PDB file of C-alpha atoms in Angstrom:
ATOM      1  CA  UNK A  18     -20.246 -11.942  -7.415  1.00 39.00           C
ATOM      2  CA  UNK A  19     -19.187  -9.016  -9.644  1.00 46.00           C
ATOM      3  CA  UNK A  20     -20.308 -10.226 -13.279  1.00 46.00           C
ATOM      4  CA  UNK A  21     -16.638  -9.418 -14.522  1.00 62.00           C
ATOM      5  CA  UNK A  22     -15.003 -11.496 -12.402  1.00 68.00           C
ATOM      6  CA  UNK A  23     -13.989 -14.823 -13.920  1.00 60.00           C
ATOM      7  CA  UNK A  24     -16.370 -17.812 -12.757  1.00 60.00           C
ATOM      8  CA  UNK A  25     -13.472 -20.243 -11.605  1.00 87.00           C
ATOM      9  CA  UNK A  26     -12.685 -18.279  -8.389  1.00 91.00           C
ATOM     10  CA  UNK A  27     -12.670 -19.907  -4.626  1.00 93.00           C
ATOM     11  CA  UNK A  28     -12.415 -18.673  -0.902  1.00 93.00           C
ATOM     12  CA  UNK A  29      -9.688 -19.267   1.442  1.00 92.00           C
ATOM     13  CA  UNK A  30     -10.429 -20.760   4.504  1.00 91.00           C
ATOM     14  CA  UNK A  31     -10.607 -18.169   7.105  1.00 91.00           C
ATOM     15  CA  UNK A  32      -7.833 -16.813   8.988  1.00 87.00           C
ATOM     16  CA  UNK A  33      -6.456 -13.799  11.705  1.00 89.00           C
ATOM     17  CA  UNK A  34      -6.454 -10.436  10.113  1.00 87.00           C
ATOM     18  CA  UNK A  35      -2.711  -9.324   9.723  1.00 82.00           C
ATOM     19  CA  UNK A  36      -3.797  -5.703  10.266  1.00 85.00           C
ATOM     20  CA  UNK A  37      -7.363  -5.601  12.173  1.00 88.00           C
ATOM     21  CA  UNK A  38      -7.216  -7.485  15.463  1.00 86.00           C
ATOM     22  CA  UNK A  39      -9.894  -9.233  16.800  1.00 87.00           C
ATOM     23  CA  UNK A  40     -11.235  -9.578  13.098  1.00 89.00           C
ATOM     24  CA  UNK A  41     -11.076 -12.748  10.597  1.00 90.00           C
ATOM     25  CA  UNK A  42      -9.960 -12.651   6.780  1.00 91.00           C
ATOM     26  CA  UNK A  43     -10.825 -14.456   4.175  1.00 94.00           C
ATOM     27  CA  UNK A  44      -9.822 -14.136   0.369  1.00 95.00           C
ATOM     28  CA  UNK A  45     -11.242 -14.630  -3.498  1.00 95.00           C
ATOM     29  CA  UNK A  46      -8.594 -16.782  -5.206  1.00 96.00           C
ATOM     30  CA  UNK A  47      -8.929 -16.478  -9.130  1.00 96.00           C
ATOM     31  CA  UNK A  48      -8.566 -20.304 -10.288  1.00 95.00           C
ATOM     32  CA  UNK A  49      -9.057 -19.955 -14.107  1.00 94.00           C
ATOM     33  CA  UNK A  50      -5.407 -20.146 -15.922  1.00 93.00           C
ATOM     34  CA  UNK A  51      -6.624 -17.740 -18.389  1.00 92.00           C
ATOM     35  CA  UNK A  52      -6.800 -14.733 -15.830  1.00 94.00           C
ATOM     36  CA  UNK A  53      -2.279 -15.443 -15.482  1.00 96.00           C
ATOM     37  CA  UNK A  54      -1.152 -12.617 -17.589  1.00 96.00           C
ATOM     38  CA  UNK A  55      -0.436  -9.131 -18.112  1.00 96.00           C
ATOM     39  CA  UNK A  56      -3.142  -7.880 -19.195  1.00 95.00           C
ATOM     40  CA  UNK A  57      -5.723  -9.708 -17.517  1.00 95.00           C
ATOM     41  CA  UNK A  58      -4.268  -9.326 -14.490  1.00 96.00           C
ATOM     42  CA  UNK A  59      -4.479  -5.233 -15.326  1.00 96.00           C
ATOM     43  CA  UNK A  60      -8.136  -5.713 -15.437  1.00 95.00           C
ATOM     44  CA  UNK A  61      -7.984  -7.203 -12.124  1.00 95.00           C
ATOM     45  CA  UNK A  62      -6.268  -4.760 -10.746  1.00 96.00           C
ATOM     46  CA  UNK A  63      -9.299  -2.485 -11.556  1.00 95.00           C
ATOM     47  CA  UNK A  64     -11.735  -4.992  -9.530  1.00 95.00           C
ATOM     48  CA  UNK A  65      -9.505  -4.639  -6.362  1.00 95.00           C
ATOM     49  CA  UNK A  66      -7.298  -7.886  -7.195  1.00 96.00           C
ATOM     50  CA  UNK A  67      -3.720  -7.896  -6.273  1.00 97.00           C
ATOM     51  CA  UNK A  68      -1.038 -10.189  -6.562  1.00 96.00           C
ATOM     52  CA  UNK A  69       1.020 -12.724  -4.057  1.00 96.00           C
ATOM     53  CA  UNK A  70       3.637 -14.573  -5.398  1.00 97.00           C
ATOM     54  CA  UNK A  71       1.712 -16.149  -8.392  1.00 97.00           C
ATOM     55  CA  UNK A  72      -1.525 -16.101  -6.794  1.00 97.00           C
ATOM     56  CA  UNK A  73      -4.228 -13.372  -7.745  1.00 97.00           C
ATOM     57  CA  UNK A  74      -6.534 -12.618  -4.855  1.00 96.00           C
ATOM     58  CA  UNK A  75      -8.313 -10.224  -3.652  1.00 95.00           C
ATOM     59  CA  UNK A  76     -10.256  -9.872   0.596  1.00 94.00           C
ATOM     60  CA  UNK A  77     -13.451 -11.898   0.637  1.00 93.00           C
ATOM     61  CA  UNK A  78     -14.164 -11.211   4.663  1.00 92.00           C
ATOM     62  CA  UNK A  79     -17.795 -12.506   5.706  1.00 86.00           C
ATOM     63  CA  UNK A  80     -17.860  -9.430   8.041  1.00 88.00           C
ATOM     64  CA  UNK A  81     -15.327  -6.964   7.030  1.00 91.00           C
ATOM     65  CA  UNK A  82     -15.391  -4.276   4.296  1.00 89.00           C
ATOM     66  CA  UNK A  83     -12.316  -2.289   5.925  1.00 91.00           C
ATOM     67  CA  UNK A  84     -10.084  -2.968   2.805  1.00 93.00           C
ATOM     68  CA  UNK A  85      -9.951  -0.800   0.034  1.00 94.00           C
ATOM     69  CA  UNK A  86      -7.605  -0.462  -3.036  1.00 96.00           C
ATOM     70  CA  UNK A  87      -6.101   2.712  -3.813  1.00 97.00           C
ATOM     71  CA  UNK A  88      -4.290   4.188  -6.885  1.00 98.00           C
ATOM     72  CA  UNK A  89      -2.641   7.134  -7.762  1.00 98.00           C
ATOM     73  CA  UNK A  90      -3.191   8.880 -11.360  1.00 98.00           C
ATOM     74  CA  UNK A  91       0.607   8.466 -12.288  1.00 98.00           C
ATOM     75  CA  UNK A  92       0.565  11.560 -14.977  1.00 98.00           C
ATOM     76  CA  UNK A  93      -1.772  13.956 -12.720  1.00 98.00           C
ATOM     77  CA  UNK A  94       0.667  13.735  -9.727  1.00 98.00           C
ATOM     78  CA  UNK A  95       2.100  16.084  -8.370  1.00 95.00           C
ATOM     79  CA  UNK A  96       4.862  16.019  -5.628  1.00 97.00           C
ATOM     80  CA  UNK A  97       4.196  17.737  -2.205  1.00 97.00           C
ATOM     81  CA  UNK A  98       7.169  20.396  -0.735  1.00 97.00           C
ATOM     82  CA  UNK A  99       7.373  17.031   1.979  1.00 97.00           C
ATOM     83  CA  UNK A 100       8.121  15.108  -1.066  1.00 98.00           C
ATOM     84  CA  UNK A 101      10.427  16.919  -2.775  1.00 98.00           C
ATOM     85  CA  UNK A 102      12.713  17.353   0.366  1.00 98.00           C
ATOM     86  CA  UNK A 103      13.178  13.810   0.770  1.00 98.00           C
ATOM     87  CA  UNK A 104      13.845  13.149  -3.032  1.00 98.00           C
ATOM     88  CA  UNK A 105      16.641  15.873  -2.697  1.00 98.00           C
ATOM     89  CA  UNK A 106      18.065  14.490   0.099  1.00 98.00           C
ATOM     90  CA  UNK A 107      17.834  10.971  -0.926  1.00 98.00           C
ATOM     91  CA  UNK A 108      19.957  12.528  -4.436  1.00 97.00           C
ATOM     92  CA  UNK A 109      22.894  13.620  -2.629  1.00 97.00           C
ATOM     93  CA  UNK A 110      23.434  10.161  -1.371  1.00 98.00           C
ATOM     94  CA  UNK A 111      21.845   7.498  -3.663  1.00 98.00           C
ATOM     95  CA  UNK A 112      21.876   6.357  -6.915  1.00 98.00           C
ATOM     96  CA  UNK A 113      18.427   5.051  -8.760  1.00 98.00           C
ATOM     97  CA  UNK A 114      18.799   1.483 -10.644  1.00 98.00           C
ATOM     98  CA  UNK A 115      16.817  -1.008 -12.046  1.00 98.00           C
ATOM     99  CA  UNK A 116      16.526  -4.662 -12.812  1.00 98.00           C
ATOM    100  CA  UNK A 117      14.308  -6.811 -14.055  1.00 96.00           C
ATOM    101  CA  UNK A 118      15.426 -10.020 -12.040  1.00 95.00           C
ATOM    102  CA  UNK A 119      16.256 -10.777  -8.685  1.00 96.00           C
ATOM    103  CA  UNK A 120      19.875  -9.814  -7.469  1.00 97.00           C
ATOM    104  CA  UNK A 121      21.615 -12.094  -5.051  1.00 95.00           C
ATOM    105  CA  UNK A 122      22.210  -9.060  -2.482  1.00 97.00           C
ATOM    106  CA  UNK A 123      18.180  -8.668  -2.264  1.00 98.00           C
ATOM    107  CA  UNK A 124      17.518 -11.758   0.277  1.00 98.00           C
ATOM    108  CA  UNK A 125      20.086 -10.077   2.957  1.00 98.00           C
ATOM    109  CA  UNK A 126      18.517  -6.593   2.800  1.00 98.00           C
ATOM    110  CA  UNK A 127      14.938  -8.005   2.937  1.00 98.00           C
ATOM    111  CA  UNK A 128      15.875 -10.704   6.312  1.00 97.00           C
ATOM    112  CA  UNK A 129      17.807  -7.612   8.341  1.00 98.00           C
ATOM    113  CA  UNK A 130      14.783  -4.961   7.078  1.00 97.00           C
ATOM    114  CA  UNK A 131      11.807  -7.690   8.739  1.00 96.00           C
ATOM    115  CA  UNK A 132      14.510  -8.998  11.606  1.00 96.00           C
ATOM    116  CA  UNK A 133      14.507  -5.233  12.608  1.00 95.00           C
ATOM    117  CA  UNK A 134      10.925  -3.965  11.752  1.00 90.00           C
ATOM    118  CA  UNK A 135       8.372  -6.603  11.502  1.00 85.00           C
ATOM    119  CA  UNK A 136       9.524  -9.044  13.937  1.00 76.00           C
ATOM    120  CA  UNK A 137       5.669  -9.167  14.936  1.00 75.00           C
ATOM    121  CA  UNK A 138       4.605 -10.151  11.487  1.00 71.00           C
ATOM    122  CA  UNK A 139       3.842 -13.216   9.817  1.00 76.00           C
ATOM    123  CA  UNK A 140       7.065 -12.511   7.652  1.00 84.00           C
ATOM    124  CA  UNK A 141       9.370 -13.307  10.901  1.00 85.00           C
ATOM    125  CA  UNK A 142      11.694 -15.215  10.799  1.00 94.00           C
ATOM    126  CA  UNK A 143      12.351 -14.200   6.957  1.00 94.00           C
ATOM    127  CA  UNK A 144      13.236 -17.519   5.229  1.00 94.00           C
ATOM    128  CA  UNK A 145      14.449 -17.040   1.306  1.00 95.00           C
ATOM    129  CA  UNK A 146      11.795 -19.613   0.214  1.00 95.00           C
ATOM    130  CA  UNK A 147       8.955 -17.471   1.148  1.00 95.00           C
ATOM    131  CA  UNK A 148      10.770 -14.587   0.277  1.00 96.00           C
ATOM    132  CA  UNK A 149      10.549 -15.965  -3.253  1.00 96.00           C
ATOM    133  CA  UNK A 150       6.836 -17.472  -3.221  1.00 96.00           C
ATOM    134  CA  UNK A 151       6.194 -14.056  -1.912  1.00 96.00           C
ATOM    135  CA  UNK A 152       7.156 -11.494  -4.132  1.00 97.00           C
ATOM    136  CA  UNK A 153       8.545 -13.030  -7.273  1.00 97.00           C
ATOM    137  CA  UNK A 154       6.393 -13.927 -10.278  1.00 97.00           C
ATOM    138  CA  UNK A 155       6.833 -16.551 -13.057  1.00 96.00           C
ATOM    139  CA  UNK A 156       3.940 -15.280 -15.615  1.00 97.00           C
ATOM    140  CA  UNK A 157       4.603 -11.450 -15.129  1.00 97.00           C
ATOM    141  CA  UNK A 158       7.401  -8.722 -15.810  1.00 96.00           C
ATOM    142  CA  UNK A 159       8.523  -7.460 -12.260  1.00 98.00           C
ATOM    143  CA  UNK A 160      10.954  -4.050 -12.089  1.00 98.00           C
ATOM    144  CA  UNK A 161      13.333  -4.160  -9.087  1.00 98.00           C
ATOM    145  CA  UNK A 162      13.795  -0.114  -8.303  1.00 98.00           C
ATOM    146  CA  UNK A 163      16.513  -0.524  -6.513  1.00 98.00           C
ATOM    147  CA  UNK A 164      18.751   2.506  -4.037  1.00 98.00           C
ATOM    148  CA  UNK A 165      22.617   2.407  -4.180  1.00 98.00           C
ATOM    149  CA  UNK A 166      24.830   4.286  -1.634  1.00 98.00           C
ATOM    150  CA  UNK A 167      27.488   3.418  -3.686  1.00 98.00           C
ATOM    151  CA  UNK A 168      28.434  -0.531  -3.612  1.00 97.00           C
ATOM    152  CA  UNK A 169      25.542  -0.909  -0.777  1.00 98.00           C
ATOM    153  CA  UNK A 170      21.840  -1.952  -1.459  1.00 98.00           C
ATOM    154  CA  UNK A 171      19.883  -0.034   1.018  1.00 98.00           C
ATOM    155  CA  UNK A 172      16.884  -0.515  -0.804  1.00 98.00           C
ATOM    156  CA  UNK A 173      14.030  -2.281  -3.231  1.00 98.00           C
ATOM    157  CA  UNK A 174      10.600  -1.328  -4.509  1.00 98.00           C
ATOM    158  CA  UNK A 175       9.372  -4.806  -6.042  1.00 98.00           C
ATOM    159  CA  UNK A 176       6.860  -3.373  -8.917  1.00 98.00           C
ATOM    160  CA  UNK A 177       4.552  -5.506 -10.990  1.00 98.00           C
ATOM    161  CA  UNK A 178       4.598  -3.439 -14.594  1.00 98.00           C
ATOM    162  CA  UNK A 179       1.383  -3.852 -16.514  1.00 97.00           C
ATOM    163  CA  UNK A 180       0.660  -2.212 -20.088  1.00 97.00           C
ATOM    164  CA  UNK A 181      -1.033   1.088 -18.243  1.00 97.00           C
ATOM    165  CA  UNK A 182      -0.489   0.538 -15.309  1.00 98.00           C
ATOM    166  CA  UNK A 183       2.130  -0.399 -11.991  1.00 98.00           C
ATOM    167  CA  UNK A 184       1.313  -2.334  -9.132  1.00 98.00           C
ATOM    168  CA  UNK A 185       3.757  -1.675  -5.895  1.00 98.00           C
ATOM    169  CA  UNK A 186       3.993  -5.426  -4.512  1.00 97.00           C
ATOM    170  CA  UNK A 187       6.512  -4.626  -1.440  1.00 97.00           C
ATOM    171  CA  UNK A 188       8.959  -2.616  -0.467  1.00 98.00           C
ATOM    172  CA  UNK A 189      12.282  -3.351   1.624  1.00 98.00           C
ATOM    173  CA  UNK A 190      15.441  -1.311   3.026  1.00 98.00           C
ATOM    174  CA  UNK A 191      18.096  -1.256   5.154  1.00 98.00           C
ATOM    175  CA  UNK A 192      16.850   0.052   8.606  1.00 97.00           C
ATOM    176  CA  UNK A 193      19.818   1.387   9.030  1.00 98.00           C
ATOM    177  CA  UNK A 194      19.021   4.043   6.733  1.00 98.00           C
ATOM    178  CA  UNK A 195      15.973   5.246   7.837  1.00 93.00           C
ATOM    179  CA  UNK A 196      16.407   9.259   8.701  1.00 97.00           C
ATOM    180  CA  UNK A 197      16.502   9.372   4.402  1.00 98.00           C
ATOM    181  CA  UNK A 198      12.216   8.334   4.644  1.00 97.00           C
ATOM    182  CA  UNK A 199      13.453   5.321   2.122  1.00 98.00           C
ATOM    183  CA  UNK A 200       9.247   4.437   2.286  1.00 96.00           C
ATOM    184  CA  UNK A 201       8.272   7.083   0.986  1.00 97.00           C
ATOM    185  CA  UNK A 202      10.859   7.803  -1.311  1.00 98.00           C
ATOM    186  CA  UNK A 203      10.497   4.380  -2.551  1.00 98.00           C
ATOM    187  CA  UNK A 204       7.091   5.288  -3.731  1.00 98.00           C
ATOM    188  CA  UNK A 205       7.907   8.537  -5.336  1.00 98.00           C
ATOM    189  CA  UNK A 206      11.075   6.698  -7.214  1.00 98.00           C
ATOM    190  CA  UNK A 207       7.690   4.610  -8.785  1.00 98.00           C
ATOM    191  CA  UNK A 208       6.027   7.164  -9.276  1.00 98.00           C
ATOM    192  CA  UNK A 209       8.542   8.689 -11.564  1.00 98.00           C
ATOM    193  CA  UNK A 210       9.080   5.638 -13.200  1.00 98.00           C
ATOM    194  CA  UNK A 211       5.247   5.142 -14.183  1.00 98.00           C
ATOM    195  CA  UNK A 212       5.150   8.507 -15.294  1.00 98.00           C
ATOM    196  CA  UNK A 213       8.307   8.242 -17.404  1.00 97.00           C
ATOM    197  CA  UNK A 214       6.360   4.941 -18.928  1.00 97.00           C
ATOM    198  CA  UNK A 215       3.461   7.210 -19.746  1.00 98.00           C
ATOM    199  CA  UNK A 216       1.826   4.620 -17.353  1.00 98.00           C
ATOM    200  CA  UNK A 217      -2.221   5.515 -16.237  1.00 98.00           C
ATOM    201  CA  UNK A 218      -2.113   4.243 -12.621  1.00 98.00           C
ATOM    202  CA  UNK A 219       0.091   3.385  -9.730  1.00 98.00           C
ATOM    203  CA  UNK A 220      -1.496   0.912  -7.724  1.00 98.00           C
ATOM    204  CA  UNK A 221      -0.661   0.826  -4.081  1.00 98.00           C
ATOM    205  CA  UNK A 222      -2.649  -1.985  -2.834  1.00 96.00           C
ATOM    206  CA  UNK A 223      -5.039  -1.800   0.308  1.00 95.00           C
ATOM    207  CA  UNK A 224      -5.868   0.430   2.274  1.00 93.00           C
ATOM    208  CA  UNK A 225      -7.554   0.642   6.048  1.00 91.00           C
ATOM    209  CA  UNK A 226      -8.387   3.573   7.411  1.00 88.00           C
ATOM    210  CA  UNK A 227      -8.354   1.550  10.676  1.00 88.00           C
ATOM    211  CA  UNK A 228      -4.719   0.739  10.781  1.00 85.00           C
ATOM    212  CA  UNK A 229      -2.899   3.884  10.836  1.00 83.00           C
ATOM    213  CA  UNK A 230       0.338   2.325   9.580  1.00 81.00           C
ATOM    214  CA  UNK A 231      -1.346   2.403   6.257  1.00 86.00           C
ATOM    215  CA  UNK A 232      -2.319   5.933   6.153  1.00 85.00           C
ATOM    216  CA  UNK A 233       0.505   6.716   4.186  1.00 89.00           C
ATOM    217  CA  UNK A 234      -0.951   5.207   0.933  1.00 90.00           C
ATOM    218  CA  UNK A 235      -3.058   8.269   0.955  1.00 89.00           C
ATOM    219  CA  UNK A 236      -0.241  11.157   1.115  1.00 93.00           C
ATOM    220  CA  UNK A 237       0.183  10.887  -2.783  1.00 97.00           C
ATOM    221  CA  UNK A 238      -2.283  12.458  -4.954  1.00 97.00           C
ATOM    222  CA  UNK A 239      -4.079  12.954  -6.986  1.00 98.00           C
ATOM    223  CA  UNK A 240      -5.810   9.228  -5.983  1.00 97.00           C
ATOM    224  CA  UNK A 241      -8.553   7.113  -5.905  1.00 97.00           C
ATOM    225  CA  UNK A 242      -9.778   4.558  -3.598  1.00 96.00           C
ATOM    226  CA  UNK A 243     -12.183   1.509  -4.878  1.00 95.00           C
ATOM    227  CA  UNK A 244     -15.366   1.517  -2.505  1.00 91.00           C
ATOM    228  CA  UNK A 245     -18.409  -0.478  -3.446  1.00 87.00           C
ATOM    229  CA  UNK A 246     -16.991  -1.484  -6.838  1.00 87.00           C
ATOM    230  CA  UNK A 247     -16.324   2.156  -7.374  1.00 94.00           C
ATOM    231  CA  UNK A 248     -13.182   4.398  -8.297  1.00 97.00           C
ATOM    232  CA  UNK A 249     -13.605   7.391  -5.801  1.00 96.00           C
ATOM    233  CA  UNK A 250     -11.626   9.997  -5.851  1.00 95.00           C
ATOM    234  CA  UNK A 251     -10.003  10.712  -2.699  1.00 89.00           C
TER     235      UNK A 251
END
């Protein structure tokens, strides 16, 4: 084990792969209470940790090395022509906010967005108690980026904000919306905000470049991607 990893870590049993099939996963749970804050966790993030609910983990898999973390250099980027359409197009219809705690409309949009698009996942059927384990946090500050169309919540970006860094935890919208690329605009709207924090890194979580769904991570540069231990750039 890495030597800066805390010693009180354990593995998960093993289970299916939600993104490789055929393939098991298994994960590094940190167990040491001392590793449950800000900016412990932002050294974390640097080993390839991540956060789920208020669990820190990271993949373990006795076989598999197809997950790698990826971060974007939040004052180096630079948006693509692609990009800047759908931010312009997303302006003329939306309105940027933010919260620091969870809204009451938030459950609804996140239960019709995995009803409609992940009813093949292990979030289906979307229940608000995991919805809570899931992506809210009791020992760290979380920024809701939300997207108005006026009195409607079409969309949430649930970000993890560190001292140098932001960690994108999930994203959710209203399906109904999708011709505005809410994903991807999502994103971008953290992007500016870590940028506007004079924040170092925007963390996007794994990457595999055998799932294409996740190709997307690597779309915003400039980036790097954590192989062997190692901050590549990509």
């Amino acid at each position: 084990m890495n030597e800066h990893i805390p010693a009180r870590a354990g593995l998960s049993q093993e289970f299916a792969c939600s993104y490789l099939p055929n393939r098991q996963e298994q994960l590094l749970v940190i167990l040491d209470p001392s590793c449950y804050s800000s900016d412990k966790f932002e050294s974390l993030l640097a080993l390839g940790f991540r956060r789920s609910g208020n669990q820190i983990y990271r993949p373990h898999c006795p076989t598999c090395s197809a997950c790698s973390s990826v971060r974007v250099l939040a004052q180096e980027f630079i948006e693509t022509k692609s990009h800047k359409r759908k931010l312009n197009k997303a302006k003329t219809r939306f309105e940027v906010k933010y919260s620091n705690q969870e809204r009451p409309q938030y459950f609804a949009l996140y239960s019709k967005y995995i009803s409609l698009r992940h009813q093949d996942g292990s979030m289906y059927p979307p229940d608000k108690t995991q919805f809570q384990s899931f992506l809210l946090c009791s020992w760290l500050n979380i920024t809701f980026i939300e997207l108005w169309d006026q009195d409607n919540l079409v969309a949430v970006a649930v970000t993890d904000c560190m001292d140098k860094a932001i960690s994108a935890i999930y994203t959710f919208f209203d399906p109904d919306y999708e011709q505005y690329s809410l994903g991807t605009v999502m994103i971008l709207q953290q992007l500016i905000f870590a940028k506007a924090q004079n924040k170092h890194y925007v963390y996007l979580g794994y990457q595999i470049d055998e799932c294409p769904k996740m190709n997307y991570k690597t779309q915003f540069l400039p980036a790097q991607k954590q192989v062997k231990d190692q901050w590549l750039t990509i």
